[in-house]
């Protein structure tokens, strides 16, 4: 059972009272080693995270944070913090709600910052705080739920504050509270879920309150409780998730109750009719439990980590995206765990932090892939690059053999393909490889004859189709080749007349269509030709005016667009043009700001965007611009993090170019991901990573640099 992708960005910090969520997104290793190599090196002790912001308490009791700060949840005064920043010292624990943070210092004082709209900060008012303010003294522990907070004092009294509409505060009514109110005495521990609360008393009895539509309170019915009700005895610890609850009894047996539509209870069934209203025994020898949104995890007494429930983004750390309705063993040597909405963070026994889930699907900040790289080429969902000496490497989607490995096995780890390569032109699901001697090799999808092999069969390995090729381009389902004699050849789909030969006949063998050509660019159903005299010509699909001729009519015969052109690059429905004087021009669809004009107005003729541009690469609905000073600029859609600015929640699109990196020598934009080559020869990737094209592993430790610790 898979959820609609539109839910993907609604991150849920469930079980945050356990203080373990740092999520950045598939089991990537965050190296927190301070480089000392000593046994007492400072490492991460506990992690916590809310909706797109993250907290880490180190072994030296310092608190660090990064991510979204729109409600002041990091207390830094900024709206976004891109790298771990020191927030406070002498901190024992920190717990993150949706957009609020509760901080317990070593002296027992409790501090709060961020969203206070429902009184969840406990300040006595329903207002946000942009910096931590002291709330209480003599505090033992704190658990921040979605919009409410539970506070356990050293005398065993339990206090709650915040949103109470579902009875989660246990006050006997559904009123919100902005000043903590005492609910119970003799409390051992507490866990705050989405809108229900679970309490373990010192005598081992379990009490619950709040929303109960799915049986998460364990009362045997679905009636909401506005006051705590006793459920079980001999309970050791609990975890309240989104709408499910996990309970460890004194003999280390695990009981589960609540919502089970994705198998998050691990009972072997899933679906809307498989909710559990009364706690049932699941397994034994369990030491810790962690309830997430639609999934759950637990640690056994032997240190092994087990997972169950939804796995659409690899959040179970199983190495795949299949849901599990029964617990599966996934890792060992785990110190702590934090499940979220679609991601999981794990702290191993050595203090290193691993991450799994959705934010490995969206790599929102550049990740280093390799070194010794000279050029990179981003395809639809696969990536290729050249290393020194013309050696070709590739990673990402290989479902059609587009990587040239001789098989159809998708790989996140770069693999060496061949030597003697001059350049590469990746399409959506196929690849053109130009050798140093001018031979053109092709591999991958061939449904429209885009490989030029004379048929539509998908080859089992790279095959040669032409010789004496000086330039090649392929973007979607047609391919273009310029030979050393200046002739232009085309193969594949000609549905929109993109060959420019006056008809719309698709071919599977390269067809000569023009002479006097210097360079060519294949777009989505369109073709752009730079002739030897520097004039730019266009033909094919003209959606939103991307051909730049002043209208939106398709063309089966090329028309001249501009003069003095050195490069052109095509997105899905927009085109960017670099002139010989270094000015950058753009035309076509502009809803996401991919033209960089400062607005979202479409253009049917090229408009000037920037000057001093060295090269440009158009992605699906975004544009990456490399200036002559080596700075990289980006504009357009950022829904997958492809711009590399570190934020997709508040900046799903950028209307004017913004600088994202310096010291860059090359860039290539794919459908939803970007590859960047820096002047030191390192290769970096960001953006959509659903097939591993951004180079981030799922559940295999891959070092990722997180500066600031």
XYZ file of C-alpha atoms in Angstrom:
709
model
C 0.000 0.000 0.000
C 1.552 3.294 -1.114
C 0.602 6.793 -0.101
C 0.134 9.630 -2.519
C 3.448 11.430 -3.053
C 1.759 14.729 -2.219
C 1.997 13.689 1.430
C 5.742 13.382 1.242
C 6.650 16.774 2.629
C 4.345 16.638 5.669
C 6.991 15.415 8.061
C 5.766 14.074 11.413
C 8.070 14.166 14.429
C 6.434 11.225 16.189
C 7.947 9.703 19.298
C 9.913 12.847 19.694
C 9.655 12.579 23.426
C 12.272 9.876 23.004
C 14.629 12.622 21.826
C 16.143 10.855 18.880
C 15.245 12.555 15.577
C 17.881 14.284 13.448
C 16.569 13.396 10.060
C 18.255 14.625 6.909
C 16.951 11.866 4.932
C 18.228 6.244 3.354
C 20.984 5.217 5.870
C 23.663 7.842 5.156
C 26.467 8.292 7.592
C 26.868 11.735 9.097
C 30.444 11.899 10.242
C 30.531 13.675 13.584
C 34.107 12.686 14.403
C 36.078 15.667 15.652
C 39.263 14.245 14.208
C 41.010 13.724 17.506
C 40.973 9.941 17.219
C 40.685 9.673 20.994
C 38.231 7.644 23.019
C 36.711 10.781 24.521
C 36.021 12.480 21.180
C 32.831 14.523 21.174
C 30.048 12.675 19.346
C 26.275 12.857 19.007
C 24.482 11.534 22.090
C 20.842 12.120 21.165
C 19.056 13.649 18.201
C 15.635 15.181 17.707
C 13.831 16.813 14.841
C 10.585 18.427 13.869
C 9.245 19.503 10.526
C 12.381 20.223 8.507
C 14.542 21.229 11.455
C 17.005 19.180 13.444
C 18.647 19.151 16.865
C 21.686 17.260 18.133
C 22.838 17.039 21.751
C 26.509 16.168 21.889
C 28.384 14.219 24.545
C 29.818 17.524 25.828
C 26.225 18.746 26.506
C 26.195 21.283 23.676
C 23.054 21.651 21.590
C 23.367 22.146 17.831
C 20.623 22.798 15.289
C 19.957 23.423 11.621
C 17.138 23.527 9.073
C 13.904 25.490 9.048
C 13.504 28.278 11.581
C 10.418 30.116 10.332
C 8.754 29.997 13.755
C 11.949 30.541 15.741
C 12.297 26.855 16.629
C 16.093 27.056 16.417
C 16.215 30.341 18.262
C 18.842 31.870 15.955
C 16.808 34.733 14.490
C 17.194 33.423 10.918
C 14.498 31.805 8.784
C 16.787 28.985 7.682
C 20.046 27.615 9.085
C 21.947 25.664 6.436
C 24.630 24.074 8.636
C 24.768 22.818 12.247
C 25.009 25.855 14.526
C 25.739 25.939 18.250
C 22.505 26.896 20.012
C 23.165 26.360 23.709
C 25.524 24.703 26.179
C 24.917 22.665 29.348
C 21.996 20.884 27.695
C 20.831 17.485 28.915
C 18.174 16.773 26.265
C 16.143 18.542 23.587
C 12.783 17.577 22.135
C 11.304 18.925 18.906
C 7.618 19.322 18.147
C 6.271 20.270 14.762
C 7.756 23.770 14.888
C 8.697 24.189 18.543
C 11.668 23.115 20.635
C 11.842 22.199 24.315
C 15.316 22.248 25.913
C 16.184 20.682 29.258
C 19.422 21.977 30.732
C 21.690 20.081 33.107
C 20.555 22.307 35.996
C 16.958 21.111 35.550
C 15.636 24.287 33.975
C 13.308 23.938 30.980
C 13.536 26.325 28.059
C 11.277 26.734 25.010
C 11.403 28.430 21.610
C 9.467 28.456 18.326
C 5.788 28.036 17.519
C 3.566 28.864 20.490
C 0.264 29.265 18.691
C -1.531 26.719 20.876
C 0.379 27.484 24.057
C 2.704 24.491 23.559
C 5.710 26.500 24.799
C 4.104 26.950 28.220
C 4.938 30.655 28.410
C 1.460 31.716 29.501
C 0.618 33.121 26.098
C -0.119 31.729 22.634
C 2.712 33.464 20.816
C 5.882 32.380 19.054
C 9.296 32.871 20.617
C 12.334 33.595 18.452
C 14.818 32.710 21.183
C 14.695 30.262 24.122
C 12.832 31.444 27.203
C 12.859 29.724 30.581
C 9.615 27.926 31.479
C 10.135 25.834 34.613
C 12.698 24.510 37.086
C 13.256 21.079 38.628
C 12.375 19.265 35.395
C 13.259 15.588 34.909
C 12.276 15.096 31.239
C 10.189 16.639 28.452
C 8.287 15.249 25.454
C 7.155 17.555 22.655
C 4.205 16.322 20.617
C 2.844 17.856 17.446
C 1.202 20.861 19.134
C 1.401 19.926 22.822
C 4.126 19.346 25.389
C 4.373 16.985 28.369
C 6.729 17.881 31.235
C 7.837 15.520 33.991
C 9.232 17.211 37.102
C 11.769 15.715 39.510
C 9.038 15.232 42.138
C 7.164 12.892 39.761
C 4.409 15.320 38.877
C 3.294 15.511 35.229
C 2.425 18.821 33.634
C 0.982 19.502 30.168
C 0.517 22.521 27.967
C -0.593 23.348 24.417
C -3.319 22.118 22.114
C -6.077 20.166 23.844
C -8.787 19.771 21.218
C -8.614 15.963 21.327
C -8.211 15.637 25.078
C -4.469 14.984 24.784
C -3.743 17.279 27.759
C -5.823 15.148 30.113
C -7.460 18.162 31.751
C -10.965 16.754 31.493
C -11.899 19.059 28.630
C -10.691 20.029 25.148
C -9.444 23.544 25.862
C -5.989 24.705 24.868
C -3.601 25.624 27.695
C -0.708 28.090 27.525
C 0.592 27.621 31.082
C 1.527 24.066 32.157
C -1.112 22.419 34.329
C -0.522 19.489 36.654
C -2.283 16.298 35.560
C -0.874 13.448 37.643
C 1.610 12.476 40.348
C 3.969 9.539 40.750
C 4.854 9.514 37.047
C 7.865 7.584 35.741
C 7.834 8.553 32.034
C 5.643 10.097 29.337
C 5.401 10.006 25.529
C 3.558 12.616 23.443
C 2.178 11.545 20.070
C 0.338 13.434 17.374
C -2.783 14.023 19.466
C -2.640 11.416 22.215
C -0.465 11.028 25.304
C 0.802 7.923 27.133
C 1.935 7.902 30.774
C 3.767 5.259 32.792
C 3.436 5.674 36.552
C 6.023 4.609 39.122
C 3.881 1.584 40.005
C 4.125 0.364 36.385
C 0.561 1.176 35.411
C -0.056 2.636 31.932
C -2.452 5.529 31.488
C -3.566 7.131 28.196
C -5.616 10.087 27.005
C -6.546 11.953 23.840
C -7.635 10.994 20.345
C -8.708 7.372 20.011
C -10.360 6.901 16.612
C -8.055 3.988 15.778
C -7.712 2.405 19.202
C -4.348 4.007 19.944
C -5.312 4.507 23.598
C -5.740 0.747 23.993
C -9.109 1.074 25.706
C -10.874 -1.528 23.568
C -13.003 1.108 21.859
C -12.583 4.258 19.758
C -13.910 6.779 22.269
C -11.827 9.887 22.910
C -10.612 10.342 26.502
C -10.198 13.820 27.970
C -8.748 12.488 31.210
C -6.161 9.732 31.794
C -7.535 6.182 31.915
C -5.637 3.133 33.140
C -4.906 0.527 30.479
C -2.345 -1.988 31.724
C -0.058 -2.868 34.608
C 3.592 -3.901 34.768
C 4.621 -1.499 31.976
C 8.236 -0.452 31.545
C 8.138 2.098 28.680
C 5.953 3.353 25.813
C 6.081 5.252 22.541
C 3.155 7.254 21.141
C 3.275 7.612 17.355
C 0.972 9.223 14.844
C -2.066 7.034 15.598
C -0.399 3.893 16.996
C 1.146 3.011 20.356
C 3.960 0.639 21.331
C 4.207 -0.730 24.885
C 7.029 -2.647 26.605
C 6.024 -4.625 29.672
C 8.221 -5.519 32.617
C 9.245 -8.849 31.076
C 10.426 -7.014 27.908
C 7.456 -8.241 25.863
C 6.117 -5.828 23.221
C 2.418 -5.000 22.920
C 0.896 -2.879 20.149
C -2.394 -1.055 19.608
C -3.956 1.497 17.255
C -3.880 2.236 13.548
C -2.494 -0.526 11.326
C -3.255 0.506 7.733
C 0.361 0.032 6.602
C 1.266 -2.806 8.933
C 2.887 -0.465 11.456
C 1.760 -2.736 14.301
C 3.613 -5.687 12.775
C 0.732 -8.123 13.284
C 0.961 -9.575 9.764
C -1.990 -7.668 8.351
C -2.601 -4.182 7.009
C -5.505 -2.040 5.872
C -8.212 0.207 7.246
C -10.059 -2.745 8.821
C -7.046 -4.112 10.679
C -6.724 -1.523 13.442
C -6.174 -2.921 16.943
C -8.297 -1.513 19.792
C -6.795 -3.490 22.697
C -3.027 -4.053 23.102
C -1.885 -7.391 21.643
C 1.397 -9.228 22.188
C 3.788 -8.905 19.235
C 7.168 -10.261 20.372
C 9.535 -10.556 23.334
C 13.034 -9.445 24.397
C 12.406 -5.798 23.440
C 14.349 -2.995 25.132
C 13.190 0.207 23.371
C 10.314 1.234 21.095
C 9.967 4.022 18.532
C 6.606 4.806 16.923
C 6.704 6.892 13.752
C 3.991 8.072 11.392
C 2.922 5.016 9.385
C 5.727 2.774 10.616
C 7.355 1.574 13.851
C 10.744 0.348 15.033
C 12.054 -1.388 18.132
C 15.356 -2.462 19.636
C 15.742 -5.949 21.041
C 17.844 -6.785 24.081
C 20.606 -8.133 21.791
C 21.000 -4.659 20.233
C 19.314 -5.494 16.927
C 16.912 -3.036 15.298
C 13.612 -4.258 13.841
C 11.146 -2.352 11.650
C 7.621 -2.665 10.278
C 5.035 -0.635 8.395
C 5.237 1.766 5.485
C 8.500 1.864 3.552
C 7.720 4.012 0.493
C 10.954 5.968 0.877
C 13.194 3.340 2.449
C 12.547 4.638 5.963
C 12.609 1.100 7.380
C 16.267 0.842 6.294
C 15.652 -2.473 4.552
C 17.414 -1.437 1.356
C 14.148 -1.382 -0.625
C 10.798 0.399 -0.621
C 8.474 -2.506 0.153
C 6.124 -2.178 3.129
C 6.449 -4.749 5.923
C 3.487 -6.094 7.889
C 5.686 -8.176 10.197
C 8.872 -7.020 11.950
C 12.122 -7.442 10.003
C 15.622 -7.176 11.416
C 17.502 -4.296 9.780
C 20.606 -3.297 11.771
C 22.704 -4.009 14.861
C 24.803 -1.898 17.220
C 22.264 0.916 17.542
C 22.387 3.443 20.389
C 19.180 5.340 19.636
C 16.503 5.715 16.963
C 14.150 8.445 15.828
C 11.325 7.754 13.371
C 9.628 10.651 11.621
C 7.023 11.016 8.897
C 9.006 9.427 6.058
C 12.497 9.257 7.510
C 14.462 7.619 10.295
C 17.599 8.689 12.111
C 19.857 6.180 13.838
C 22.705 6.841 16.249
C 25.093 3.902 16.357
C 27.095 2.848 19.379
C 30.132 4.821 18.177
C 28.105 8.058 18.130
C 27.841 8.256 14.367
C 24.487 9.177 12.873
C 22.779 7.342 10.026
C 19.708 8.472 8.163
C 17.082 6.689 6.062
C 14.051 7.768 4.093
C 12.517 10.592 2.130
C 15.279 13.137 2.376
C 17.535 10.698 0.602
C 14.899 10.786 -2.123
C 15.381 14.553 -2.156
C 19.012 15.577 -1.704
C 18.587 19.248 -0.855
C 22.241 20.182 -0.433
C 25.188 19.183 -2.656
C 26.711 15.798 -1.780
C 30.255 14.896 -2.825
C 30.376 11.873 -5.143
C 33.942 11.498 -6.471
C 37.202 13.288 -7.281
C 39.436 13.505 -10.336
C 36.391 14.409 -12.452
C 36.628 16.502 -15.624
C 33.017 16.620 -16.842
C 29.545 15.421 -15.771
C 26.360 14.573 -17.647
C 22.901 14.364 -16.008
C 20.199 12.310 -17.716
C 16.548 11.798 -16.907
C 17.248 9.638 -13.859
C 20.840 8.549 -14.397
C 24.201 10.253 -14.079
C 27.496 9.881 -15.920
C 30.880 11.543 -15.599
C 34.365 11.518 -17.075
C 37.482 11.136 -15.006
C 40.980 12.180 -15.988
C 42.081 10.303 -19.116
C 38.602 9.926 -20.584
C 37.362 7.134 -18.300
C 33.550 7.029 -18.113
C 31.713 6.273 -14.860
C 27.961 6.036 -14.263
C 25.327 5.574 -11.558
C 21.568 5.821 -11.122
C 18.663 4.309 -13.033
C 19.653 1.472 -15.351
C 16.260 -0.089 -16.078
C 16.890 0.125 -19.834
C 20.649 -0.387 -19.729
C 21.283 3.343 -20.107
C 24.390 3.206 -17.903
C 26.179 1.001 -20.410
C 27.071 -1.662 -17.846
C 25.795 -4.524 -20.014
C 22.935 -5.246 -17.610
C 19.848 -3.494 -16.247
C 20.842 -3.250 -12.612
C 20.324 0.196 -11.084
C 23.288 1.295 -8.988
C 23.781 4.108 -6.527
C 27.521 3.479 -6.359
C 29.391 4.795 -9.435
C 30.750 2.045 -11.683
C 33.453 2.303 -14.344
C 32.010 1.864 -17.858
C 34.769 2.344 -20.438
C 37.854 4.336 -21.376
C 38.647 6.487 -24.396
C 35.524 8.632 -24.073
C 35.414 12.197 -25.350
C 31.887 13.210 -24.382
C 28.453 11.860 -23.402
C 24.872 12.828 -24.260
C 22.346 11.249 -21.885
C 18.664 11.202 -22.783
C 15.703 10.357 -20.620
C 16.414 6.607 -20.607
C 19.225 6.223 -23.128
C 22.791 7.424 -23.586
C 25.027 8.430 -26.481
C 28.772 7.971 -25.923
C 31.242 9.703 -28.236
C 34.685 8.110 -28.309
C 37.973 9.968 -28.798
C 38.216 8.575 -32.348
C 34.770 9.925 -33.317
C 32.866 6.640 -32.984
C 29.392 6.979 -31.482
C 28.206 4.233 -29.127
C 24.600 3.991 -27.933
C 22.819 2.157 -25.115
C 19.476 2.163 -23.331
C 15.848 2.698 -24.322
C 15.052 2.469 -28.026
C 11.250 2.467 -28.264
C 11.240 5.287 -30.813
C 14.426 4.310 -32.589
C 16.382 6.961 -30.692
C 19.514 4.793 -30.669
C 19.690 4.733 -34.460
C 20.334 0.985 -34.632
C 17.845 0.402 -37.459
C 15.231 -1.127 -35.157
C 13.503 -0.501 -31.826
C 15.150 -3.320 -29.900
C 16.939 -2.501 -26.658
C 20.557 -3.699 -26.985
C 22.179 -5.768 -24.241
C 25.328 -3.606 -24.369
C 26.655 -0.481 -26.040
C 26.688 -0.670 -29.842
C 28.330 1.559 -32.452
C 26.005 3.362 -34.857
C 28.171 6.057 -36.479
C 31.731 7.252 -36.972
C 33.346 10.666 -37.533
C 30.965 12.269 -35.013
C 32.057 15.641 -33.604
C 29.015 16.385 -31.441
C 25.924 14.550 -30.179
C 22.842 15.507 -28.182
C 19.872 13.619 -26.805
C 17.331 14.722 -24.269
C 14.102 12.710 -24.465
C 13.154 10.389 -27.351
C 15.198 11.611 -30.292
C 18.933 11.896 -30.869
C 21.016 14.306 -32.925
C 24.551 13.905 -34.240
C 26.894 16.348 -35.984
C 29.600 14.762 -38.110
C 33.050 16.203 -38.704
C 31.933 17.388 -42.144
C 29.252 19.598 -40.556
C 26.286 17.434 -41.536
C 23.470 16.985 -39.041
C 21.825 13.598 -38.565
C 18.721 12.660 -36.575
C 17.021 9.490 -35.372
C 14.054 8.570 -33.177
C 10.764 10.359 -32.695
C 9.845 13.065 -35.182
C 6.286 13.449 -33.964
C 6.472 17.255 -33.713
C 8.677 17.747 -36.785
C 11.743 18.206 -34.593
C 14.061 16.821 -37.289
C 13.329 19.926 -39.344
C 13.056 17.897 -42.548
C 9.522 19.049 -43.365
C 7.651 15.997 -42.144
C 6.818 14.121 -38.926
C 8.038 10.635 -39.823
C 9.848 8.743 -37.049
C 12.981 6.820 -38.083
C 15.270 4.260 -36.422
C 18.300 4.822 -38.667
C 20.138 8.195 -38.617
C 18.855 10.522 -41.312
C 20.785 13.522 -42.673
C 18.746 16.701 -42.225
C 21.121 19.678 -42.604
C 24.637 20.842 -43.479
C 26.909 23.579 -42.160
C 26.166 22.717 -38.529
C 28.540 23.398 -35.629
C 26.509 22.280 -32.621
C 23.039 20.952 -31.855
C 20.735 20.549 -28.847
C 17.864 18.068 -28.518
C 14.943 19.280 -26.432
C 11.614 17.750 -25.522
C 10.152 17.309 -29.005
C 12.310 20.142 -30.308
C 15.681 20.734 -31.947
C 18.040 23.720 -31.771
C 20.836 24.058 -34.308
C 23.853 26.343 -34.144
C 25.270 26.728 -37.629
C 28.917 27.428 -38.384
C 28.081 31.114 -38.853
C 26.754 31.342 -35.271
C 23.076 31.578 -36.209
C 20.566 29.652 -34.117
C 17.761 27.709 -35.784
C 14.845 25.823 -34.212
C 12.140 23.333 -35.149
C 9.629 20.982 -33.521
C 7.284 21.294 -30.563
C 6.780 24.936 -29.598
C 4.885 24.643 -26.304
C 4.780 27.979 -24.442
C 7.033 29.568 -27.079
C 10.143 27.592 -26.195
C 11.400 27.820 -29.801
C 11.633 31.599 -29.345
C 10.143 32.618 -32.686
C 7.353 34.760 -31.213
C 4.486 32.257 -31.259
C 3.545 28.771 -30.026
C 3.024 26.973 -33.348
C 4.967 23.804 -34.033
C 7.527 23.869 -36.838
C 8.656 21.019 -39.088
C 11.130 23.274 -40.904
C 13.831 25.195 -38.957
C 13.514 28.953 -38.554
C 16.287 31.332 -37.531
C 15.992 32.606 -33.949
C 19.179 34.541 -33.128
C 22.722 35.293 -34.253
C 26.110 35.066 -32.520
C 25.083 32.040 -30.428
C 27.656 29.795 -28.751
C 25.457 27.399 -26.752
C 21.825 26.420 -26.222
C 20.243 24.177 -23.590
C 16.688 22.842 -23.393
C 14.426 22.057 -20.477
C 11.044 20.409 -20.747
C 9.285 23.550 -21.998
C 11.914 26.273 -21.789
C 15.125 27.129 -23.594
C 18.222 29.054 -22.509
C 20.641 30.539 -25.021
C 24.211 31.731 -24.470
C 25.579 34.272 -26.916
C 29.229 34.754 -27.853
C 29.367 37.965 -25.802
C 28.549 36.016 -22.609
C 24.958 37.216 -22.295
C 22.301 34.666 -21.362
C 18.857 34.682 -22.931
C 15.748 32.580 -22.203
C 12.355 31.779 -23.700
C 9.332 29.545 -23.068
C 7.498 28.303 -19.983
C 8.267 30.222 -16.794
C 5.832 29.141 -14.073
C 8.669 27.945 -11.829
C 10.943 30.883 -12.662
C 13.160 28.728 -14.866
C 13.739 31.679 -17.203
C 15.172 33.719 -14.322
C 13.242 36.857 -15.209
C 12.124 37.609 -11.651
C 8.521 36.649 -12.370
C 6.555 33.678 -13.720
C 5.535 35.182 -17.057
C 6.021 32.989 -20.127
C 7.964 34.381 -23.089
C 7.758 33.471 -26.759
C 10.909 35.350 -27.731
C 14.279 35.281 -25.923
C 14.808 37.818 -23.134
C 18.208 38.669 -21.653
C 18.803 37.308 -18.143
C 22.464 37.727 -17.199
C 25.884 38.674 -18.485
C 29.354 37.171 -17.984
C 28.043 33.619 -18.365
C 30.460 30.800 -19.163
C 28.020 27.932 -19.683
C 24.402 27.017 -18.926
C 22.386 23.840 -18.434
C 18.585 23.608 -18.453
C 16.914 20.911 -16.363
C 13.295 19.776 -16.513
C 11.880 23.002 -15.042
C 15.011 24.717 -13.730
C 18.212 26.288 -14.987
C 21.799 26.137 -13.720
C 24.123 28.954 -14.776
C 27.932 28.992 -14.501
C 29.451 32.469 -14.651
C 32.935 33.327 -15.853
C 34.113 33.904 -12.275
C 33.346 30.260 -11.404
C 30.204 30.964 -9.381
C 27.182 28.735 -9.946
C 23.719 30.266 -10.039
C 20.312 28.597 -10.096
C 16.712 29.500 -10.883
C 13.395 27.712 -11.315
C 11.813 24.659 -9.707
C 13.371 23.408 -6.471
C 10.742 20.843 -5.486
C 13.362 18.075 -5.308
C 16.241 20.184 -4.002
C 17.848 20.307 -7.451
C 18.989 23.909 -6.990
C 21.144 22.907 -4.020
C 20.024 25.748 -1.768
C 19.190 23.469 1.178
C 15.485 24.268 1.461
C 12.543 22.874 -0.494
C 9.792 23.548 2.026
C 9.804 27.354 1.767
C 11.446 27.738 -1.626
C 9.780 25.308 -4.056
C 10.691 27.736 -6.818
C 13.140 30.577 -7.384
C 12.166 33.319 -9.839
C 15.568 35.014 -10.185
C 19.019 33.383 -10.279
C 20.651 32.906 -6.867
C 24.257 31.923 -6.218
C 24.627 28.405 -4.835
C 28.330 27.558 -5.123
C 31.723 28.975 -6.016
C 34.815 27.402 -7.532
C 32.787 25.545 -10.174
C 34.139 24.397 -13.541
C 31.124 22.550 -14.971
C 27.436 21.809 -14.417
C 24.799 19.508 -15.909
C 21.077 19.582 -15.121
C 18.896 16.479 -15.483
C 15.144 16.145 -15.226
C 15.167 16.766 -11.469
C 18.775 16.512 -10.314
C 22.005 18.423 -10.866
C 25.658 17.401 -11.192
C 28.398 19.925 -10.426
C 32.127 19.667 -11.119
C 34.290 21.948 -9.012
C 37.657 23.361 -10.012
C 39.382 20.914 -7.673
C 37.972 18.027 -9.719
C 35.358 16.928 -7.182
C 31.898 15.881 -8.360
C 28.832 16.954 -6.393
C 25.157 16.043 -6.806
C 21.794 17.275 -5.528
C 18.099 16.930 -6.272
C 15.805 14.002 -6.925
C 17.404 10.701 -5.931
C 14.611 8.184 -6.514
C 16.923 5.980 -8.588
C 20.140 6.964 -6.854
C 21.006 9.540 -9.533
C 22.068 12.039 -6.853
C 24.469 9.457 -5.466
C 23.051 9.020 -1.962
C 22.808 5.443 -0.703
C 19.769 3.791 0.819
C 20.773 1.840 3.910
C 24.445 1.525 3.089
C 26.766 3.869 5.019
C 27.980 6.605 2.738
C 29.945 9.409 4.417
C 28.218 12.759 4.073
C 29.980 15.867 5.295
C 27.906 17.947 7.710
C 30.058 20.900 8.647
C 29.711 22.672 11.967
C 30.219 19.947 14.560
